[in-house]
Coordinates of C-alpha atoms in Angstrom, one line a residue:
M1 CA 0.0 0.0 0.0
A2 CA 1.4 3.4 -0.9
Q3 CA 2.4 5.7 1.9
W4 CA 1.8 9.1 0.1
T5 CA -1.4 11.0 0.2
S6 CA -0.8 13.7 -2.4
A7 CA 1.6 14.2 -5.4
V8 CA 3.8 17.0 -6.7
G9 CA 4.4 17.1 -10.4
A10 CA 7.8 17.6 -12.0
A11 CA 7.0 21.0 -13.4
Q12 CA 5.5 22.3 -10.2
L13 CA 8.5 21.1 -8.1
A14 CA 10.9 22.7 -10.6
R15 CA 9.1 26.0 -10.3
L16 CA 9.3 25.9 -6.5
L17 CA 13.0 25.0 -6.6
T18 CA 13.9 27.6 -9.1
S19 CA 12.3 30.2 -7.0
Q20 CA 14.6 29.5 -4.2
Q21 CA 17.8 30.6 -5.9
D22 CA 20.1 32.8 -3.8
R23 CA 21.8 35.9 -5.1
P24 CA 25.1 35.2 -7.0
A25 CA 27.9 34.0 -4.9
G26 CA 30.7 36.4 -4.1
P27 CA 34.4 35.8 -4.7
G28 CA 35.7 32.9 -2.7
T29 CA 32.3 31.5 -1.9
R30 CA 32.0 27.8 -2.4
R31 CA 28.9 26.4 -4.1
P32 CA 27.7 23.0 -3.0
P33 CA 27.6 20.2 -5.4
A34 CA 24.5 20.2 -7.6
Y35 CA 22.9 17.1 -5.9
R36 CA 23.4 18.8 -2.5
A37 CA 21.8 22.0 -3.7
L38 CA 18.8 20.0 -5.0
A39 CA 18.5 18.0 -1.7
D40 CA 18.7 21.2 0.4
G41 CA 16.0 22.8 -1.9
V42 CA 13.6 20.0 -1.4
R43 CA 14.3 19.9 2.3
L44 CA 13.5 23.6 2.6
L45 CA 10.2 23.2 0.8
V46 CA 9.2 20.4 3.2
L47 CA 10.3 22.4 6.3
E48 CA 8.3 25.4 5.0
G49 CA 5.2 23.3 4.4
R50 CA 5.1 24.3 0.8
V51 CA 5.5 20.7 -0.2
P52 CA 3.4 18.7 2.2
V53 CA 4.6 15.7 4.2
A54 CA 3.6 12.4 2.5
A55 CA 3.6 14.0 -1.0
R56 CA 4.8 11.7 -3.7
L57 CA 7.8 13.3 -5.6
P58 CA 8.3 12.9 -9.3
A59 CA 10.4 10.0 -10.7
E60 CA 14.1 10.7 -11.1
R61 CA 13.9 10.9 -14.9
E62 CA 10.9 13.3 -14.8
L63 CA 12.6 15.7 -12.4
A64 CA 15.9 15.6 -14.2
L65 CA 14.1 16.6 -17.4
A66 CA 12.2 19.4 -15.7
L67 CA 15.4 20.8 -14.1
S68 CA 17.7 20.2 -17.0
V69 CA 20.2 18.2 -14.9
S70 CA 21.4 14.6 -15.1
R71 CA 19.4 11.7 -13.6
T72 CA 22.5 11.0 -11.6
T73 CA 22.1 14.4 -9.8
V74 CA 18.5 13.7 -8.9
A75 CA 19.3 10.1 -7.7
A76 CA 22.1 11.4 -5.5
A77 CA 19.8 14.1 -4.1
Y78 CA 17.0 11.6 -3.3
E79 CA 19.5 9.3 -1.6
A80 CA 20.8 12.2 0.6
L81 CA 17.2 13.1 1.5
R82 CA 16.5 9.4 2.4
A83 CA 19.6 9.4 4.7
E84 CA 18.5 12.6 6.4
G85 CA 14.9 11.3 7.0
F86 CA 13.1 13.7 4.6
L87 CA 12.3 11.0 2.0
E88 CA 11.0 7.4 2.0
S89 CA 10.8 5.1 -0.9
R90 CA 9.5 1.7 -1.8
R91 CA 9.9 -0.3 -5.0
G92 CA 6.7 0.1 -7.0
A93 CA 5.3 2.9 -4.9
G94 CA 7.8 5.6 -5.7
S95 CA 9.2 8.2 -3.2
W96 CA 7.4 10.5 -0.9
T97 CA 8.4 13.3 1.6
S98 CA 8.7 12.7 5.3
V99 CA 10.2 14.4 8.3
P100 CA 12.9 12.8 10.5
A101 CA 11.7 11.0 13.7
G102 CA 11.1 13.5 16.5
N103 CA 10.7 16.5 14.3
P104 CA 7.3 18.3 14.3
V105 CA 5.3 18.1 11.1
P106 CA 5.7 21.6 9.5
A107 CA 2.6 23.8 9.5
R108 CA 1.4 25.2 6.1
G109 CA 0.0 28.4 7.7
L110 CA 1.2 30.8 10.3
E111 CA 0.6 29.4 13.7
P112 CA 1.9 31.1 16.9
L113 CA 4.6 29.5 18.8
P114 CA 3.7 27.5 21.9
P115 CA 4.1 29.5 25.1
E116 CA 7.0 27.3 26.3
A117 CA 9.1 28.3 23.4
L118 CA 8.7 32.1 23.9
G119 CA 11.7 32.4 26.3
S120 CA 14.3 31.5 23.7
V121 CA 12.6 32.3 20.4
I122 CA 11.3 35.7 19.3
D123 CA 8.1 35.0 17.3
L124 CA 7.8 37.2 14.2
G125 CA 5.5 34.7 12.6
C126 CA 2.1 35.6 14.0
A127 CA 0.8 39.1 13.5
A128 CA -1.0 39.4 16.8
L129 CA -0.6 41.5 20.0
P130 CA -1.5 40.9 23.6
A131 CA -5.0 41.9 24.7
P132 CA -5.6 45.6 25.4
E133 CA -6.3 45.4 29.1
P134 CA -8.2 46.3 31.1
W135 CA -10.8 46.1 28.3
L136 CA -10.7 42.4 27.8
T137 CA -11.4 41.7 31.5
R138 CA -14.2 44.4 31.6
A139 CA -15.7 42.9 28.5
V140 CA -15.8 39.4 29.9
Q141 CA -17.2 40.7 33.2
G142 CA -19.9 42.6 31.3
A143 CA -20.7 39.5 29.2
L144 CA -21.2 37.4 32.4
E145 CA -23.7 39.9 33.7
E146 CA -25.7 39.6 30.4
L147 CA -25.4 35.8 30.2
P148 CA -28.2 34.5 32.5
P149 CA -31.1 35.0 30.1
Y150 CA -29.2 33.2 27.3
A151 CA -28.3 30.3 29.7
H152 CA -32.1 29.4 29.7
T153 CA -32.0 28.9 25.9
H154 CA -30.5 26.2 23.7
G155 CA -27.5 28.5 23.0
D156 CA -27.5 28.0 19.2
Y157 CA -27.7 31.1 17.2
P158 CA -26.6 30.2 13.6
A159 CA -26.8 33.8 12.4
G160 CA -25.4 35.3 15.7
L161 CA -27.0 36.9 18.7
P162 CA -29.7 39.3 17.5
A163 CA -28.3 42.1 19.7
L164 CA -24.8 41.8 18.2
R165 CA -26.1 41.5 14.7
A166 CA -28.1 44.8 15.2
M167 CA -25.1 46.5 16.8
I168 CA -22.8 45.6 13.9
A169 CA -25.5 46.7 11.4
E170 CA -25.7 50.1 13.3
R171 CA -21.9 50.5 13.0
Y172 CA -22.0 50.1 9.3
T173 CA -24.9 52.5 9.1
R174 CA -22.9 55.1 11.1
R175 CA -20.1 54.7 8.5
G176 CA -22.5 55.8 5.8
I177 CA -23.6 52.3 4.5
P178 CA -27.2 51.7 5.6
T179 CA -27.4 48.1 6.9
M180 CA -30.0 45.9 8.3
P181 CA -29.5 43.1 10.9
E182 CA -30.6 40.7 8.2
Q183 CA -27.4 41.6 6.3
I184 CA -25.2 40.4 9.1
M185 CA -24.0 36.9 10.2
V186 CA -21.7 36.5 13.2
T187 CA -18.9 34.0 12.6
T188 CA -16.1 32.2 14.4
G189 CA -13.4 34.8 13.4
A190 CA -12.6 36.1 10.0
M191 CA -11.3 32.7 8.9
G192 CA -14.6 31.1 9.8
A193 CA -16.3 33.7 7.6
I194 CA -14.1 33.3 4.6
D195 CA -14.3 29.6 4.9
A196 CA -18.1 29.7 4.8
I197 CA -18.0 32.0 1.8
C198 CA -15.6 29.8 -0.1
H199 CA -17.7 26.8 0.5
L200 CA -20.9 28.6 -0.6
F201 CA -19.5 30.2 -3.8
G202 CA -16.2 28.6 -4.5
G203 CA -16.5 24.9 -4.9
R204 CA -13.7 22.5 -5.8
G205 CA -11.9 23.6 -9.0
E206 CA -13.4 27.1 -9.0
R207 CA -11.1 30.0 -9.7
I208 CA -10.4 32.6 -7.0
A209 CA -8.6 35.7 -7.8
V210 CA -6.2 36.9 -5.0
E211 CA -3.8 39.7 -4.5
S212 CA -0.2 38.7 -5.0
P213 CA 1.1 38.7 -2.3
S214 CA -1.8 37.9 0.0
Y215 CA -2.5 36.6 3.6
A216 CA -0.9 33.2 3.9
N217 CA -3.5 31.5 6.1
I218 CA -6.3 32.5 3.7
L219 CA -4.4 31.2 0.6
Q220 CA -3.9 28.0 2.4
L221 CA -7.6 27.8 3.3
M222 CA -8.5 28.3 -0.3
R223 CA -6.0 25.6 -1.5
E224 CA -7.5 23.1 1.0
A225 CA -11.0 23.9 -0.3
G226 CA -9.8 22.9 -3.8
A227 CA -9.7 26.4 -5.3
R228 CA -7.6 27.3 -8.3
L229 CA -5.9 30.5 -7.2
V230 CA -5.3 33.3 -9.8
P231 CA -2.7 35.8 -8.6
V232 CA -3.0 39.5 -9.4
A233 CA 0.1 41.5 -8.7
M234 CA 0.0 44.5 -6.4
A235 CA 1.1 47.9 -7.6
E236 CA 4.6 48.9 -6.6
G237 CA 5.3 50.2 -3.2
L238 CA 2.2 51.0 -1.1
A239 CA 0.2 52.2 -4.1
G240 CA -2.6 49.6 -3.7
W241 CA -3.9 47.7 -6.7
D242 CA -2.9 47.6 -10.3
M243 CA -6.3 48.1 -11.8
D244 CA -5.2 47.2 -15.4
R245 CA -4.2 43.7 -14.1
W246 CA -7.4 43.3 -12.1
R247 CA -9.6 44.3 -15.1
Q248 CA -7.7 41.8 -17.3
V249 CA -7.9 38.9 -14.8
L250 CA -11.7 39.5 -14.1
R251 CA -12.4 39.7 -17.8
E252 CA -10.3 36.8 -19.0
A253 CA -10.3 34.3 -16.0
A254 CA -13.8 35.1 -14.9
P255 CA -13.1 33.9 -11.3
R256 CA -16.1 33.1 -9.2
I257 CA -14.6 34.9 -6.1
A258 CA -12.0 37.7 -5.7
Y259 CA -10.5 38.1 -2.3
V260 CA -9.0 41.5 -1.4
V261 CA -7.6 43.4 1.7
A262 CA -8.2 47.1 0.8
D263 CA -7.3 48.5 4.2
F264 CA -3.6 48.1 5.2
H265 CA -3.1 45.0 3.2
N266 CA -1.6 41.9 4.8
P267 CA 1.4 41.6 4.2
T268 CA 2.4 44.8 2.3
G269 CA 0.4 47.4 4.4
A270 CA -0.9 49.1 1.2
L271 CA -4.1 51.2 1.4
A272 CA -6.2 51.1 -1.7
D273 CA -7.6 54.5 -2.6
E274 CA -11.3 55.3 -3.2
D275 CA -11.0 55.4 -7.0
Q276 CA -9.4 51.9 -7.0
R277 CA -12.2 50.5 -4.8
R278 CA -14.9 51.9 -7.0
R279 CA -13.3 50.6 -10.2
L280 CA -12.7 47.2 -8.8
V281 CA -16.4 46.9 -7.6
E282 CA -17.6 47.9 -11.0
A283 CA -15.3 45.4 -12.7
A284 CA -16.3 42.6 -10.4
R285 CA -20.0 43.4 -11.0
S286 CA -19.5 43.3 -14.8
A287 CA -17.6 40.0 -14.6
G288 CA -20.1 38.4 -12.3
T289 CA -17.4 37.9 -9.7
V290 CA -18.3 37.9 -5.9
L291 CA -15.8 40.4 -4.3
V292 CA -14.8 39.4 -0.7
A293 CA -13.5 42.5 1.1
D294 CA -11.5 41.7 4.2
E295 CA -11.8 44.6 6.6
T296 CA -9.9 43.1 9.6
M297 CA -7.3 45.8 9.5
T298 CA -9.5 48.7 8.7
E299 CA -9.3 50.4 12.2
L300 CA -5.6 49.9 12.6
W301 CA -4.5 53.2 11.1
L302 CA -1.3 54.4 12.8
D303 CA -0.6 57.7 11.2
D304 CA -2.9 60.6 10.2
V305 CA -4.7 59.3 7.1
E306 CA -8.0 59.9 5.5
M307 CA -9.6 56.6 5.2
P308 CA -11.5 55.9 1.9
R309 CA -15.0 54.7 1.8
P310 CA -15.4 51.0 2.6
M311 CA -15.7 48.6 -0.4
C312 CA -19.4 47.9 0.5
G313 CA -20.0 51.6 0.2
F314 CA -20.0 51.1 -3.6
D315 CA -22.4 48.1 -3.3
P316 CA -24.6 48.9 -0.3
G317 CA -27.1 46.1 -1.2
G318 CA -24.3 43.5 -0.8
S319 CA -25.0 41.7 -4.1
T320 CA -21.5 42.0 -5.4
V321 CA -19.4 42.8 -2.3
I322 CA -19.3 40.6 0.7
T323 CA -17.5 42.2 3.6
V324 CA -15.7 40.3 6.3
G325 CA -14.9 42.0 9.7
S326 CA -13.3 40.6 12.9
A327 CA -12.4 41.5 16.4
S328 CA -9.2 39.5 16.2
K329 CA -6.8 42.0 14.8
A330 CA -8.2 45.3 16.1
F331 CA -8.8 43.9 19.6
W332 CA -7.4 40.5 20.4
A333 CA -6.7 37.3 18.4
G334 CA -8.1 35.2 21.3
M335 CA -11.5 36.9 20.7
R336 CA -12.7 34.6 17.9
I337 CA -15.6 36.8 16.7
G338 CA -16.0 37.8 13.1
W339 CA -18.9 38.8 10.9
V340 CA -20.1 38.9 7.3
R341 CA -22.1 41.8 5.7
A342 CA -23.9 40.8 2.5
A343 CA -27.3 40.8 0.9
P344 CA -30.0 39.2 3.0
D345 CA -30.4 36.2 0.6
V346 CA -26.6 35.5 0.8
I347 CA -26.7 35.7 4.6
R348 CA -29.6 33.2 4.6
S349 CA -27.7 30.8 2.4
L350 CA -24.6 31.1 4.6
V351 CA -26.7 30.5 7.8
A352 CA -28.4 27.5 6.2
A353 CA -25.0 25.9 5.3
R354 CA -23.8 26.4 8.8
A355 CA -26.0 23.5 10.0
Y356 CA -23.3 21.3 8.5
A357 CA -20.3 23.2 9.9
D358 CA -19.9 24.7 13.4
L359 CA -23.7 25.5 14.1
G360 CA -22.9 28.8 15.7
T361 CA -20.4 31.1 17.5
P362 CA -19.8 31.0 21.3
V363 CA -22.5 33.2 23.1
L364 CA -20.2 34.5 25.8
E365 CA -17.7 35.9 23.3
Q366 CA -20.4 37.5 21.3
L367 CA -21.8 39.2 24.5
A368 CA -18.2 40.4 25.3
V369 CA -17.9 42.1 21.8
N370 CA -21.4 43.5 22.1
W371 CA -20.5 45.0 25.5
L372 CA -17.4 46.6 23.9
F373 CA -19.5 48.1 21.0
S374 CA -22.3 49.3 23.2
T375 CA -20.3 51.0 26.0
G376 CA -17.6 52.7 24.0
G377 CA -15.0 50.3 25.3
W378 CA -14.2 49.2 21.8
E379 CA -12.9 52.6 20.7
Q380 CA -10.8 53.0 23.9
A381 CA -9.3 49.4 23.5
V382 CA -8.5 50.1 19.8
D383 CA -6.7 53.3 20.8
I384 CA -4.6 51.1 23.0
R385 CA -4.0 48.7 20.1
R386 CA -2.9 51.6 17.8
E387 CA -0.5 53.0 20.3
Q388 CA 1.1 49.5 20.8
A389 CA 1.4 48.8 17.1
R390 CA 2.7 52.3 16.3
G391 CA 5.4 52.1 18.9
N392 CA 6.4 48.6 17.8
R393 CA 6.5 49.6 14.2
D394 CA 8.8 52.5 14.8
A395 CA 11.1 50.4 16.9
L396 CA 11.3 47.6 14.4
V397 CA 11.8 49.9 11.5
A398 CA 14.6 51.7 13.3
A399 CA 16.3 48.4 14.4
V400 CA 16.1 46.7 10.9
R401 CA 17.5 49.9 9.2
R402 CA 20.4 49.9 11.6
E403 CA 21.2 46.1 11.5
L404 CA 20.3 45.4 7.9
P405 CA 20.6 48.6 5.9
E406 CA 20.6 46.8 2.6
W407 CA 17.0 45.4 3.3
E408 CA 14.3 47.4 1.5
F409 CA 10.8 48.3 2.5
S410 CA 8.2 51.0 2.6
V411 CA 6.8 52.0 6.0
P412 CA 2.9 51.6 5.9
K413 CA 0.6 54.0 7.6
G414 CA -1.4 51.2 9.3
G415 CA -1.9 47.5 9.8
L416 CA 0.4 45.1 11.6
T417 CA 3.0 44.1 9.0
L418 CA 6.2 45.2 7.2
W419 CA 6.9 43.6 3.8
V420 CA 10.7 43.4 3.3
R421 CA 12.9 42.7 0.3
A422 CA 15.7 40.9 2.0
G423 CA 18.8 42.3 0.2
G424 CA 18.9 39.5 -2.5
L425 CA 18.8 36.7 0.1
S426 CA 16.4 33.7 -0.1
G427 CA 13.5 34.2 2.3
S428 CA 13.1 30.4 2.8
R429 CA 16.8 30.2 3.8
L430 CA 16.5 33.1 6.1
A431 CA 13.5 31.5 7.8
E432 CA 15.5 28.3 8.4
A433 CA 18.6 30.1 9.6
G434 CA 16.3 32.2 11.9
E435 CA 15.2 29.1 13.7
R436 CA 18.8 28.3 14.5
V437 CA 19.5 31.7 15.9
G438 CA 16.2 32.2 17.8
V439 CA 14.0 34.3 15.6
R440 CA 11.0 32.9 13.9
V441 CA 10.1 34.8 10.6
P442 CA 7.9 33.7 7.7
S443 CA 9.4 33.7 4.2
G444 CA 7.8 35.5 1.3
P445 CA 6.7 32.4 -0.6
R446 CA 4.1 31.7 2.1
F447 CA 2.2 34.8 0.8
G448 CA 2.4 33.9 -2.8
V449 CA 1.4 31.3 -5.4
D450 CA 3.8 28.7 -6.8
G451 CA 7.0 30.0 -5.2
A452 CA 6.6 33.7 -5.7
F453 CA 8.4 36.2 -3.4
E454 CA 11.3 34.1 -2.5
G455 CA 13.3 37.3 -1.9
Y456 CA 11.0 38.6 0.8
V457 CA 10.1 38.2 4.5
R458 CA 7.2 39.5 6.5
L459 CA 7.9 41.3 9.8
P460 CA 4.9 42.0 12.0
F461 CA 4.6 44.9 14.6
T462 CA 4.4 42.5 17.5
V463 CA 7.6 43.3 19.4
G464 CA 9.0 46.7 20.5
G465 CA 11.8 48.2 22.5
A466 CA 14.7 46.0 23.4
V467 CA 12.9 43.0 21.9
A468 CA 12.7 44.6 18.5
E469 CA 16.4 45.4 18.7
E470 CA 17.2 41.8 19.6
A471 CA 15.0 40.5 16.8
A472 CA 16.8 42.6 14.2
A473 CA 20.2 41.5 15.6
R474 CA 19.1 37.8 15.2
L475 CA 17.8 38.5 11.7
A476 CA 21.2 40.0 10.9
A477 CA 22.9 36.8 12.3
A478 CA 20.6 34.7 10.2
A479 CA 21.5 36.7 7.1
R480 CA 25.2 36.1 7.7
I481 CA 24.5 32.3 7.9
V482 CA 22.7 32.5 4.6
E483 CA 25.3 34.6 2.9
S484 CA 28.1 32.2 4.1
G485 CA 26.2 29.2 2.7
G486 CA 25.1 27.9 6.1
T487 CA 28.6 27.6 7.6
A488 CA 28.8 30.6 9.9
G489 CA 29.8 29.4 13.4
G490 CA 29.0 30.7 16.9
E491 CA 25.5 31.6 16.1
G492 CA 22.7 30.2 18.4
P493 CA 19.6 31.2 20.2
R494 CA 19.9 33.2 23.3
T495 CA 17.3 33.2 26.1
F496 CA 15.6 36.7 26.0
V497 CA 13.1 37.8 28.6
A498 CA 10.9 40.7 27.5

């Protein structure tokens, strides 16, 4: 019986491997043998989760043709991977990826580090901040006071608590987009909302247009749902969207869904202007594409900036634009409350489909968010969040510029992430070297399709002060390891207590 559960084609693996190329070697730098470079490339793809564990690799002859190398080179690389525990083979069944005994199975998304690892590793993987106290505690206390009447019911509210739906609708109305409670569904975080939308509209094999780069966890969610991702390149710098490319993709690919983050885009921090929003809504309407607008970052402006109208302001009925919001970024990631704003018939369809998913969202957390919205606590908590993120951003920017002056980035006016071109180095190799020196950083390809953005890393605004300085120093140490071909000595994680 075969031990593999998926397969990677020769052409696909060749694209992923080609994207990993480091910058040209300097004088005196020794290049590893071709088989060793190939083995290292496959190992990195497995460690990053971009080639899953238990994926069948192409036959030696097929991969050799795709890479324009000798079959002997591929055979030697496969043998090295088998010796290191990253490949298993059996006659008649082929070869499939694995991880050495005792190693954790790599994640394909961006999960936070376990608490026990935080003393020795600085986590720049997860773009989330600690709760803005005392507002979390006050919100939970307020929710407990409101809980007794709900405790006498079955507790299942597939569309969300009526009080919270009405409050969210009122908040949209105050932003200038008249909204009824019937246009709102409360979900288990923004991920739960987008998962429900993809299952309702996407279907296996359907095309979904996505910004390139885009949020790694959403991309992986869509892949797992069987979608065919169609990347649309962002404009240069922080200029938002390239509308010529969007119009072309919507016209020629006719995707069923388009997913966008208009407000402080993750990972680039770009803010789409009002004209871009209007034109994208019009293009999506003409193409018959459902436009999913992720607003999870919309309240995280860090500098004085005039915010454009929301995407749904150009489609208030919600027939083209489905808006997703969340408490997780603006308030706290542990508050798993999200919501969908759409046309009433879309909401009814989403609610009906929920009977086969999670049934509903926890009542206590909904009451806590409703308490924050109704008392003004939300605005005060978000002010704290902005102050934290702003201080962290400024500290991280200063530290990276000092330690790694050749790295390039534009400083966004909001959001939680810095998108960095890593001076010609491989982002995948930086991520691996970072693990060795005690800093966890996600590489650029996690945010792209088919190996794009190998020369980038994403740095979130989750650490500040001395921790930001130490994080930059460890990134510089990781860069030295990559530049030296992985042979720099004396580098290792240091315990750091914030």
